[in-house]
GROMACS .gro file of C-alpha atoms in nm:
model
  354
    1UNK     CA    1   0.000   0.000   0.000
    2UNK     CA    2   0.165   0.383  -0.128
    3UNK     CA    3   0.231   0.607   0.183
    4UNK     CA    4  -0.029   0.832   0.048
    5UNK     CA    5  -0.317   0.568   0.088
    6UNK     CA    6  -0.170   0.462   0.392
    7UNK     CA    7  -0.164   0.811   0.520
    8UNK     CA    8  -0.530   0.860   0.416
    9UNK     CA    9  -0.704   0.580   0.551
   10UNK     CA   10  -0.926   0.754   0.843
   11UNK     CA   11  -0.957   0.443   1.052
   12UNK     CA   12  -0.682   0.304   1.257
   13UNK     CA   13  -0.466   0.068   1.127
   14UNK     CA   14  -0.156  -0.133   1.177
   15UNK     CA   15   0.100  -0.322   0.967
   16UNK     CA   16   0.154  -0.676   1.105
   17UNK     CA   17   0.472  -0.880   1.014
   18UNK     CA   18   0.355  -1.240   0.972
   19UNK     CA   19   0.479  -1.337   1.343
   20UNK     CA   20   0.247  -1.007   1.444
   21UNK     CA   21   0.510  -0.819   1.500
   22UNK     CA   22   0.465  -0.413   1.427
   23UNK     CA   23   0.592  -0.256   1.123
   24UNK     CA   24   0.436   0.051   1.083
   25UNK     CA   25   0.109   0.209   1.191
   26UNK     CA   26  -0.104   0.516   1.032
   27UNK     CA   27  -0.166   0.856   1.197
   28UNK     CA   28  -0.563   0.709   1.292
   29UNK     CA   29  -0.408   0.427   1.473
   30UNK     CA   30  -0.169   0.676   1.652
   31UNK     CA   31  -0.379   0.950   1.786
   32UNK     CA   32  -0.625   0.648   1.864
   33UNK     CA   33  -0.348   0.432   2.067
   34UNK     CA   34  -0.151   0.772   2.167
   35UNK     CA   35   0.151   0.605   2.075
   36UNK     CA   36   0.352   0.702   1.831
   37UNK     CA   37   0.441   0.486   1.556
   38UNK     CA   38   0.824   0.493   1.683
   39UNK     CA   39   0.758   0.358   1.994
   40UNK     CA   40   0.542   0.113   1.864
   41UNK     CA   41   0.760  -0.060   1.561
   42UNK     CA   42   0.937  -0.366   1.580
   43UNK     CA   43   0.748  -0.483   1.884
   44UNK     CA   44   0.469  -0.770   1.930
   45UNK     CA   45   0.129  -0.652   1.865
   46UNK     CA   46  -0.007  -0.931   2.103
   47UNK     CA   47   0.260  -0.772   2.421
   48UNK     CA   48   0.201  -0.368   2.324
   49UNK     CA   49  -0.185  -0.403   2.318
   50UNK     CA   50  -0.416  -0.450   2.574
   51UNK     CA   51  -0.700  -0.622   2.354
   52UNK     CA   52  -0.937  -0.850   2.485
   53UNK     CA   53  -0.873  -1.133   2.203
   54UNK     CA   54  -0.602  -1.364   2.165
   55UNK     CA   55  -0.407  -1.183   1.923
   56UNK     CA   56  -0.164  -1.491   1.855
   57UNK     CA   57  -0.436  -1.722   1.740
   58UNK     CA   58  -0.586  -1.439   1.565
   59UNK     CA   59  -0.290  -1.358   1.329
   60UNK     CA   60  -0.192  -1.749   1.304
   61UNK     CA   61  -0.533  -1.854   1.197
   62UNK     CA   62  -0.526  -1.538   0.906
   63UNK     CA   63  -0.195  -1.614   0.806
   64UNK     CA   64  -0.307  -2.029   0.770
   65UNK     CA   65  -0.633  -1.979   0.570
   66UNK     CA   66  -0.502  -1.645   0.407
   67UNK     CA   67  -0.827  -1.486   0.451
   68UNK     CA   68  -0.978  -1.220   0.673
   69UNK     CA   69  -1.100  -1.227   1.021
   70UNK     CA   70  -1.340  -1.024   1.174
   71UNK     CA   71  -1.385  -0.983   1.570
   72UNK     CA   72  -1.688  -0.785   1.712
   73UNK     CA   73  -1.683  -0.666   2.098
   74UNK     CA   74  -1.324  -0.655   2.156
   75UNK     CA   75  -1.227  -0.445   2.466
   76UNK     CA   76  -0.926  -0.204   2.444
   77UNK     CA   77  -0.766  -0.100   2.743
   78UNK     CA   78  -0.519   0.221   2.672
   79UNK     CA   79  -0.193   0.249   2.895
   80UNK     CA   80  -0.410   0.582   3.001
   81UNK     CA   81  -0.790   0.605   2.991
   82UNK     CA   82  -1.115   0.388   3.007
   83UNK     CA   83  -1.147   0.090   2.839
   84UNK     CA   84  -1.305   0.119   2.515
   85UNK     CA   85  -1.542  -0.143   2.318
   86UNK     CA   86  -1.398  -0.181   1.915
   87UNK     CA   87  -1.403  -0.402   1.637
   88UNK     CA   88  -1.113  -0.570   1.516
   89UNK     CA   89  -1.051  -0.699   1.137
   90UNK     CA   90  -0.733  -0.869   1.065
   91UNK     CA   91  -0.674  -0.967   0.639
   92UNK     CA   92  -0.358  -1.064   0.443
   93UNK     CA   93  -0.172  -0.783   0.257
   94UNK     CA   94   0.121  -0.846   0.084
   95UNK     CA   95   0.342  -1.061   0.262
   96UNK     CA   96   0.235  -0.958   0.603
   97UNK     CA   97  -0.111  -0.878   0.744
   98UNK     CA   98  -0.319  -0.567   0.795
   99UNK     CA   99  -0.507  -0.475   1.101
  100UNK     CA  100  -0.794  -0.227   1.151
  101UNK     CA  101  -0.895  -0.080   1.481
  102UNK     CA  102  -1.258   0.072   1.464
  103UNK     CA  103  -1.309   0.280   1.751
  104UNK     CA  104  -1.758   0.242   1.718
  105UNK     CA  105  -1.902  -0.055   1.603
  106UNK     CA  106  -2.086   0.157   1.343
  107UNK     CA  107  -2.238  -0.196   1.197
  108UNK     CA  108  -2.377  -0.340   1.459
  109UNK     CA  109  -2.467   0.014   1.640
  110UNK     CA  110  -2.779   0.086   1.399
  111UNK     CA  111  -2.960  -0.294   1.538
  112UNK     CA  112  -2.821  -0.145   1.891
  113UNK     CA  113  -3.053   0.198   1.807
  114UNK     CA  114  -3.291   0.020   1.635
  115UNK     CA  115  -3.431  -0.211   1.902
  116UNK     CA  116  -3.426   0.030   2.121
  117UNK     CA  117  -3.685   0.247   1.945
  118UNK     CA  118  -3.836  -0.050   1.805
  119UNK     CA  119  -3.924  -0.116   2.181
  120UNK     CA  120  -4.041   0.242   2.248
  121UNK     CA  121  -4.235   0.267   1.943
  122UNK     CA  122  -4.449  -0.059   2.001
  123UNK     CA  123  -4.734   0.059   2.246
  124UNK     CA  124  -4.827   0.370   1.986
  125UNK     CA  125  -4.782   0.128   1.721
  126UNK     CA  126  -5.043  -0.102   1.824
  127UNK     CA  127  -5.285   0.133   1.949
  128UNK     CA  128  -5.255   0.368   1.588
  129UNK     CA  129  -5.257   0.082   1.370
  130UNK     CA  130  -5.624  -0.046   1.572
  131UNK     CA  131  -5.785   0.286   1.574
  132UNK     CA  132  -5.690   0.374   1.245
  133UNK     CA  133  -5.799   0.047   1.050
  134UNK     CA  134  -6.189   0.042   1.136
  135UNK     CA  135  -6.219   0.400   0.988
  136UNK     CA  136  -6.033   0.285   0.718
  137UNK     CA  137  -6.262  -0.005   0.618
  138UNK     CA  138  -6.571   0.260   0.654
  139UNK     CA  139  -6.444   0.446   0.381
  140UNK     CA  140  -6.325   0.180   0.161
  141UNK     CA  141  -6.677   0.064   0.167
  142UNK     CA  142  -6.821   0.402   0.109
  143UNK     CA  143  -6.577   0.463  -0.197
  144UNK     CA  144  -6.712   0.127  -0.375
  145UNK     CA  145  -7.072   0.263  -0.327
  146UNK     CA  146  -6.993   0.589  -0.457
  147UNK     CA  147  -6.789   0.416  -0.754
  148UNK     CA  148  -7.137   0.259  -0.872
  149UNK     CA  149  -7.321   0.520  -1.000
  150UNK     CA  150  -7.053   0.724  -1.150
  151UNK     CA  151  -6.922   0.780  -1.479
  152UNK     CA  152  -6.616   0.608  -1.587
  153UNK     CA  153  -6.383   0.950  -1.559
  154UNK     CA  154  -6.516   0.976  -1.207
  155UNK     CA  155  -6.466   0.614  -1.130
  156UNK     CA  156  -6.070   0.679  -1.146
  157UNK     CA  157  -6.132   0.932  -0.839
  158UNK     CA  158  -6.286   0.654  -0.569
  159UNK     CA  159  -6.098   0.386  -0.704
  160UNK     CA  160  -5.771   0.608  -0.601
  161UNK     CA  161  -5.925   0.637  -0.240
  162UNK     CA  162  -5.985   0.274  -0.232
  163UNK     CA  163  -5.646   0.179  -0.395
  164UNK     CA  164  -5.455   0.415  -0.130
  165UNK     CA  165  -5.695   0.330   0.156
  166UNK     CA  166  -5.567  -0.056   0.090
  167UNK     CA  167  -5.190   0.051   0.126
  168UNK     CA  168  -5.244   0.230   0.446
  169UNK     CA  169  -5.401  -0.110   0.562
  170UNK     CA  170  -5.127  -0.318   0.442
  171UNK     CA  171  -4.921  -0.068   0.633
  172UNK     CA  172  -5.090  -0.062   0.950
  173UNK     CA  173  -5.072  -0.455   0.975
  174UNK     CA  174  -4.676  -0.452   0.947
  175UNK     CA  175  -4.724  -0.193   1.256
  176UNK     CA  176  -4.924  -0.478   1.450
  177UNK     CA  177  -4.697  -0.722   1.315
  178UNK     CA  178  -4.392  -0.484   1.419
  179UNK     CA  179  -4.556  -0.418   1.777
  180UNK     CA  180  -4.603  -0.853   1.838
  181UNK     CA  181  -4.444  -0.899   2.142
  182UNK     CA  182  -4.431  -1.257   2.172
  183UNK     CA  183  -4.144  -1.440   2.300
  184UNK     CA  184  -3.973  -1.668   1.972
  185UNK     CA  185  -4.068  -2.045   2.028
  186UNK     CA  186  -3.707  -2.123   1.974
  187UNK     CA  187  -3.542  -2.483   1.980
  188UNK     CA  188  -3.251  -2.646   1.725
  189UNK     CA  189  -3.249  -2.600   1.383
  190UNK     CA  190  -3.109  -2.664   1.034
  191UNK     CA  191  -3.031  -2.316   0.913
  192UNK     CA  192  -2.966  -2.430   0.605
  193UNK     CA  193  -3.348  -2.603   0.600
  194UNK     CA  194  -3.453  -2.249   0.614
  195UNK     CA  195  -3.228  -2.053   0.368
  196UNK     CA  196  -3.361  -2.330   0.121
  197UNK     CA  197  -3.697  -2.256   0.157
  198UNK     CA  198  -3.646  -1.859   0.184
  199UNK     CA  199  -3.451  -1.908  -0.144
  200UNK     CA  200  -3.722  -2.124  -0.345
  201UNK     CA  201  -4.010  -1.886  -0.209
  202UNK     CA  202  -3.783  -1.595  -0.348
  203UNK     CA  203  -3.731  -1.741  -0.710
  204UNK     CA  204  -4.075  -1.815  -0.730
  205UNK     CA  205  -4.194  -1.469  -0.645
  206UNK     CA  206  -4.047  -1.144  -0.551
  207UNK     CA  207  -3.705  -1.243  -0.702
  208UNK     CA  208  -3.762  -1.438  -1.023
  209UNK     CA  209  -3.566  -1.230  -1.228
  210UNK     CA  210  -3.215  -1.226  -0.999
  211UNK     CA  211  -2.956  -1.524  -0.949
  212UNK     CA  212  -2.951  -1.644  -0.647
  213UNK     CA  213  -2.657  -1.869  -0.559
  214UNK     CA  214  -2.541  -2.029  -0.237
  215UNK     CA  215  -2.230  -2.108  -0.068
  216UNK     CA  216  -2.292  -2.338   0.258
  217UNK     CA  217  -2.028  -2.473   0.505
  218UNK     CA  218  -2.242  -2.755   0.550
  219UNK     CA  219  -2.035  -2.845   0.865
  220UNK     CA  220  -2.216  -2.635   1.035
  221UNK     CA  221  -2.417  -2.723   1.402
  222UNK     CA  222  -2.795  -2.667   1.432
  223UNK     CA  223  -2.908  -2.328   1.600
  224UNK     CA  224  -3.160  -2.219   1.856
  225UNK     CA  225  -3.388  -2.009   1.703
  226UNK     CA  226  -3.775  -2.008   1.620
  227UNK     CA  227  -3.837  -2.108   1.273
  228UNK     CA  228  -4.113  -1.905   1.163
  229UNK     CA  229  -3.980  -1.600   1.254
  230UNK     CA  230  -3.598  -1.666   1.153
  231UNK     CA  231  -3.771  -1.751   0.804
  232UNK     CA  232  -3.960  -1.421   0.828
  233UNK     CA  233  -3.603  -1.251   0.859
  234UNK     CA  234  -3.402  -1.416   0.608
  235UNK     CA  235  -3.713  -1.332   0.361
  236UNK     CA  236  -3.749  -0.986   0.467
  237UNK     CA  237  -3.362  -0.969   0.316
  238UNK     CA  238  -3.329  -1.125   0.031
  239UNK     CA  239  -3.671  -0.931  -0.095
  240UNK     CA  240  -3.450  -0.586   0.017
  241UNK     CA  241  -3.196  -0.779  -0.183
  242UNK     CA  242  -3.434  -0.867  -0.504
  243UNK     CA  243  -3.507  -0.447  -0.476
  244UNK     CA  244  -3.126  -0.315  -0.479
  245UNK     CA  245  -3.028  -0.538  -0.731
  246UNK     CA  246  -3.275  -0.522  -1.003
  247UNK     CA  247  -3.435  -0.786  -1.203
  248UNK     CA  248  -3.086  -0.871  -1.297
  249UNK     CA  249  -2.887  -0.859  -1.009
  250UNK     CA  250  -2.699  -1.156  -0.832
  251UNK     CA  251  -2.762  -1.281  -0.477
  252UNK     CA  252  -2.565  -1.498  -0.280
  253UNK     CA  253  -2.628  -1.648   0.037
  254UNK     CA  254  -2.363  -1.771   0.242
  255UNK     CA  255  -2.308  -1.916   0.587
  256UNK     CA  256  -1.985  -1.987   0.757
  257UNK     CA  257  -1.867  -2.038   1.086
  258UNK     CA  258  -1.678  -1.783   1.352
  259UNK     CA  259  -1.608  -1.860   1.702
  260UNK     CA  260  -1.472  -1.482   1.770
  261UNK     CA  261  -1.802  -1.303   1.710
  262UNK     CA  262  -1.946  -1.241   2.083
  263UNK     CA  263  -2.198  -1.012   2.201
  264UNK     CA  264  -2.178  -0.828   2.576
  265UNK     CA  265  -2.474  -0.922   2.752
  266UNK     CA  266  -2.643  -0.703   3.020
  267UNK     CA  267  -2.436  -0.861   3.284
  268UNK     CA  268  -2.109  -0.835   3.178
  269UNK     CA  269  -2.079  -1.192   3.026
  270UNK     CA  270  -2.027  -1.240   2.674
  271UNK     CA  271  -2.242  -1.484   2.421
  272UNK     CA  272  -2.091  -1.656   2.146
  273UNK     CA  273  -2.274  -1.592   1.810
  274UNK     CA  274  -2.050  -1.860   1.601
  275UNK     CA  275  -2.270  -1.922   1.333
  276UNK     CA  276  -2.274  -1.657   1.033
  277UNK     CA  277  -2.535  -1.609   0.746
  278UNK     CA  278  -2.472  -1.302   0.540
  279UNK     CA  279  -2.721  -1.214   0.265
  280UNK     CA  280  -2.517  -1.021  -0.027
  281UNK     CA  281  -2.635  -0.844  -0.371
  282UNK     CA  282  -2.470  -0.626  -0.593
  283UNK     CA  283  -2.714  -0.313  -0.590
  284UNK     CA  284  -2.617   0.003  -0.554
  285UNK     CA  285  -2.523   0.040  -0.160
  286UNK     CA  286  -2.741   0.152   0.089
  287UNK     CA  287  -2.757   0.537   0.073
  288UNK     CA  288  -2.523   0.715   0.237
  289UNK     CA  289  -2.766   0.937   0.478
  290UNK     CA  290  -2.926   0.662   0.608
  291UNK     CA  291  -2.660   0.410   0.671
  292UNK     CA  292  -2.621   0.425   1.024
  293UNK     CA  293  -2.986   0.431   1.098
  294UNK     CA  294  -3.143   0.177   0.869
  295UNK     CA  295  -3.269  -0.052   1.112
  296UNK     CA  296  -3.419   0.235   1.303
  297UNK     CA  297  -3.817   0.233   1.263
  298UNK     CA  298  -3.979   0.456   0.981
  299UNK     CA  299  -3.658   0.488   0.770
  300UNK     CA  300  -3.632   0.384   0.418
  301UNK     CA  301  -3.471   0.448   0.111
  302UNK     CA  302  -3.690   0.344  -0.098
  303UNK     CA  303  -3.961   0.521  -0.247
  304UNK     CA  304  -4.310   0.426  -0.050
  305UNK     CA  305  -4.107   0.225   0.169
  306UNK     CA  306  -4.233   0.143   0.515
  307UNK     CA  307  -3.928   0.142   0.697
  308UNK     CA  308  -4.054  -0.114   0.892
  309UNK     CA  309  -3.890  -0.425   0.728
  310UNK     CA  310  -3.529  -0.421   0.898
  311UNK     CA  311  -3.649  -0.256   1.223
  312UNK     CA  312  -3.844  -0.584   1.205
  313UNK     CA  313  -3.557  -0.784   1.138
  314UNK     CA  314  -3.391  -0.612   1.383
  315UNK     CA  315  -3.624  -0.669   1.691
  316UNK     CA  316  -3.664  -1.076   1.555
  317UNK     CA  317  -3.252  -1.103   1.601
  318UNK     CA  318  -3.251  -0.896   1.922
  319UNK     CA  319  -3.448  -1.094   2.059
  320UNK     CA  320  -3.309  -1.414   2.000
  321UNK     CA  321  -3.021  -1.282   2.123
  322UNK     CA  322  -2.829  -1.221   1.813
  323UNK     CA  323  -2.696  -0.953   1.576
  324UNK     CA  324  -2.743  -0.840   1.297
  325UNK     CA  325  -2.521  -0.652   1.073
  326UNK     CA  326  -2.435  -0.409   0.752
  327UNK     CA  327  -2.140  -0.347   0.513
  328UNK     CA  328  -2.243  -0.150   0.210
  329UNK     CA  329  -2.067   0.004  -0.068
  330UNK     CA  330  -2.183   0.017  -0.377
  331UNK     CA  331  -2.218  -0.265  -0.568
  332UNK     CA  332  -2.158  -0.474  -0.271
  333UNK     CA  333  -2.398  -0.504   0.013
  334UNK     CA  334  -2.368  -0.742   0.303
  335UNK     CA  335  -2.633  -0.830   0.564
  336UNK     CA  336  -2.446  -1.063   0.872
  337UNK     CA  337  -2.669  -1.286   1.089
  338UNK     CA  338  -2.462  -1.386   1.350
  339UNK     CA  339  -2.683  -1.681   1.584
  340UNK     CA  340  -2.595  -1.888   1.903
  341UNK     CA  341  -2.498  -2.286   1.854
  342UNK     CA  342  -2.767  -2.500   1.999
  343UNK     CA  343  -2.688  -2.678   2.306
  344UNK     CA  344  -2.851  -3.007   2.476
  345UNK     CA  345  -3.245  -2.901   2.472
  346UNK     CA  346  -3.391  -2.744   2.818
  347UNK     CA  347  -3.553  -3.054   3.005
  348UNK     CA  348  -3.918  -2.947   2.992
  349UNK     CA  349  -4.077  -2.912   3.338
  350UNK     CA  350  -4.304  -3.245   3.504
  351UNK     CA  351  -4.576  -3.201   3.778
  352UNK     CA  352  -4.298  -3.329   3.988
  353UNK     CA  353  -4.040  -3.039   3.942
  354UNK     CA  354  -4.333  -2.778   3.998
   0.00000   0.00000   0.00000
């Protein structure tokens, strides 16, 4: 990489020799460490930084499989200063490695947001999408009367109202669908059982015109999810997929497995979210004002679009305790699903335990 790119990159980064050791790092990565890149080259990565990964195993298993790694919830602890939660990516470059430091987990901070006001916006959801329906069908009805003894030219008026009165309908039942609280009837699963059926539902309908391939690891263990719902989410995306890329685009959904994705639960502990499913077209990119907040409620960037969908998705994986994630540029958008392993089924509760 020139000095200039180097130089320009605005995240911070670090120049790994194969071993890990430091061989140069960018202005970013030193006002972010506040260490200058003097002090810092020639030495181990794994000794100089305080990171809350094994560093070693990190760098080995890159350097083996020459391909990138990507660690979420990583704690950095500065000589001086709070500890600070960042996301680590490790890839090949060159003959040594490169690795990025980014200070905000700007991917996985929009589900963050978006549950949270996916929460607050439930109760007026609910009560909105009730109230407002029955007038609805009142005037839907009335508009058909009316339509019968006009003329033709007039017709076109109360069919509008009915047409429109419709879509607010069809919106105001993703608002009660939105506002379910319902706990997910989770228990082990195939994910690839799902993704099948997502994908066949999608060529037959929404996304007949696009190529969708797959790549599977099919090594991978069941998860713990609810079926219906998980199903619900992986169509939600690939019909946001079928949308960005066109009736020609290409979709490919692949799954793979990563022991170092974790998420920091409420108590300090940290979950393992091994199993990966990312959802990937080659649209355009999401756009660039409403990156960070797409899984917030109400925000689309689409035309007529709800803004509902990924808030949605968003609330499904939150509360199945997973994530869910972004990367967008254009012609290359990624949506991560990162879900727990299942483990030996919860014994079910007898008259005796009570």
């Amino acid at each position: 990489m020139s000095d200039l790119l180097w130089s320009a990159l605005p995240v911070p980064a670090l120049e790994l020799s194969p071993n890990g050791e430091i061989l140069r790092v960018n202005g970013a990565a030193e006002v972010f460490l506040n260490l200058s890149e003097r002090s810092l080259r020639g030495k181990s990565c794994a000794r100089t930084l305080s990171l809350g990964l094994d560093l070693k195993d990190a760098v080995a298993r890159v350097t083996q499989v020459q391909g990138p790694l990507y660690v979420g919830e990583v704690k950095y602890t500065p000589q001086h200063g709070a500890p600070r939660d960042i996301t680590v990516q490790i890839a090949p470059m060159g003959e040594g490695l490169l690795m990025l430091l980014h200070p905000r987990q700007a991917e996985y901070l929009g589900q963050i947001q978006g549950a949270k006001a996916a929460r607050q916006a439930i109760g007026m959801a609910e009560m909105l999408a009730h109230e407002i329906k029955n007038p609805l069908a009142g005037i839907t009805g009335s508009a058909q009367l009316l339509s019968m003894g006009l003329s033709p030219e007039d017709r076109g008026l109360t069919d509008l109202i009915v047409m429109e009165s419709r879509r607010i309908v069809a919106l105001l039942d993703q608002v009660e669908q939105f506002g379910d609280l319902r706990p997910p009837a989770c228990q082990p699963v195939n994910i690839h059982d799902i993704l099948e059926r997502a994908r066949a539902t999608a060529r037959v309908g929404f996304a007949g015109g696009c190529e969708i391939s797959e790549s599977y690891d099919p090594s991978l263990p069941l998860t713990y999810v609810d079926e219906d719902q998980l199903m619900q989410v992986v169509l939600n995306l690939l019909k946001n997929a079928s949308e960005a890329a066109g009736n020609k685009g290409k979709i490919t959904i692949r799954t793979f497995y990563d022991p170092g994705v974790r998420l920091r639960k409420p108590d300090g502990q940290r979950k393992t979210l091994p199993l990966q499913v990312e959802i990937i077209d080659d649209g355009p990119g999401l756009p660039a004002d409403i990156a960070d907040q797409v899984f917030d409620p109400f925000v689309s960037g689409r035309e007529n679009g709800t803004g509902l969908g990924l808030a949605l998705v968003s609330k499904i994986l939150t509360d199945h305790g997973g994530l869910i994630a972004v990367n967008s540029r254009p012609g290359h958008t990624v949506f991560r699903l990162s879900l727990p392993v299942a483990t030996a089924t919860p014994k079910t509760q007898t008259s005796s335990d009570a």
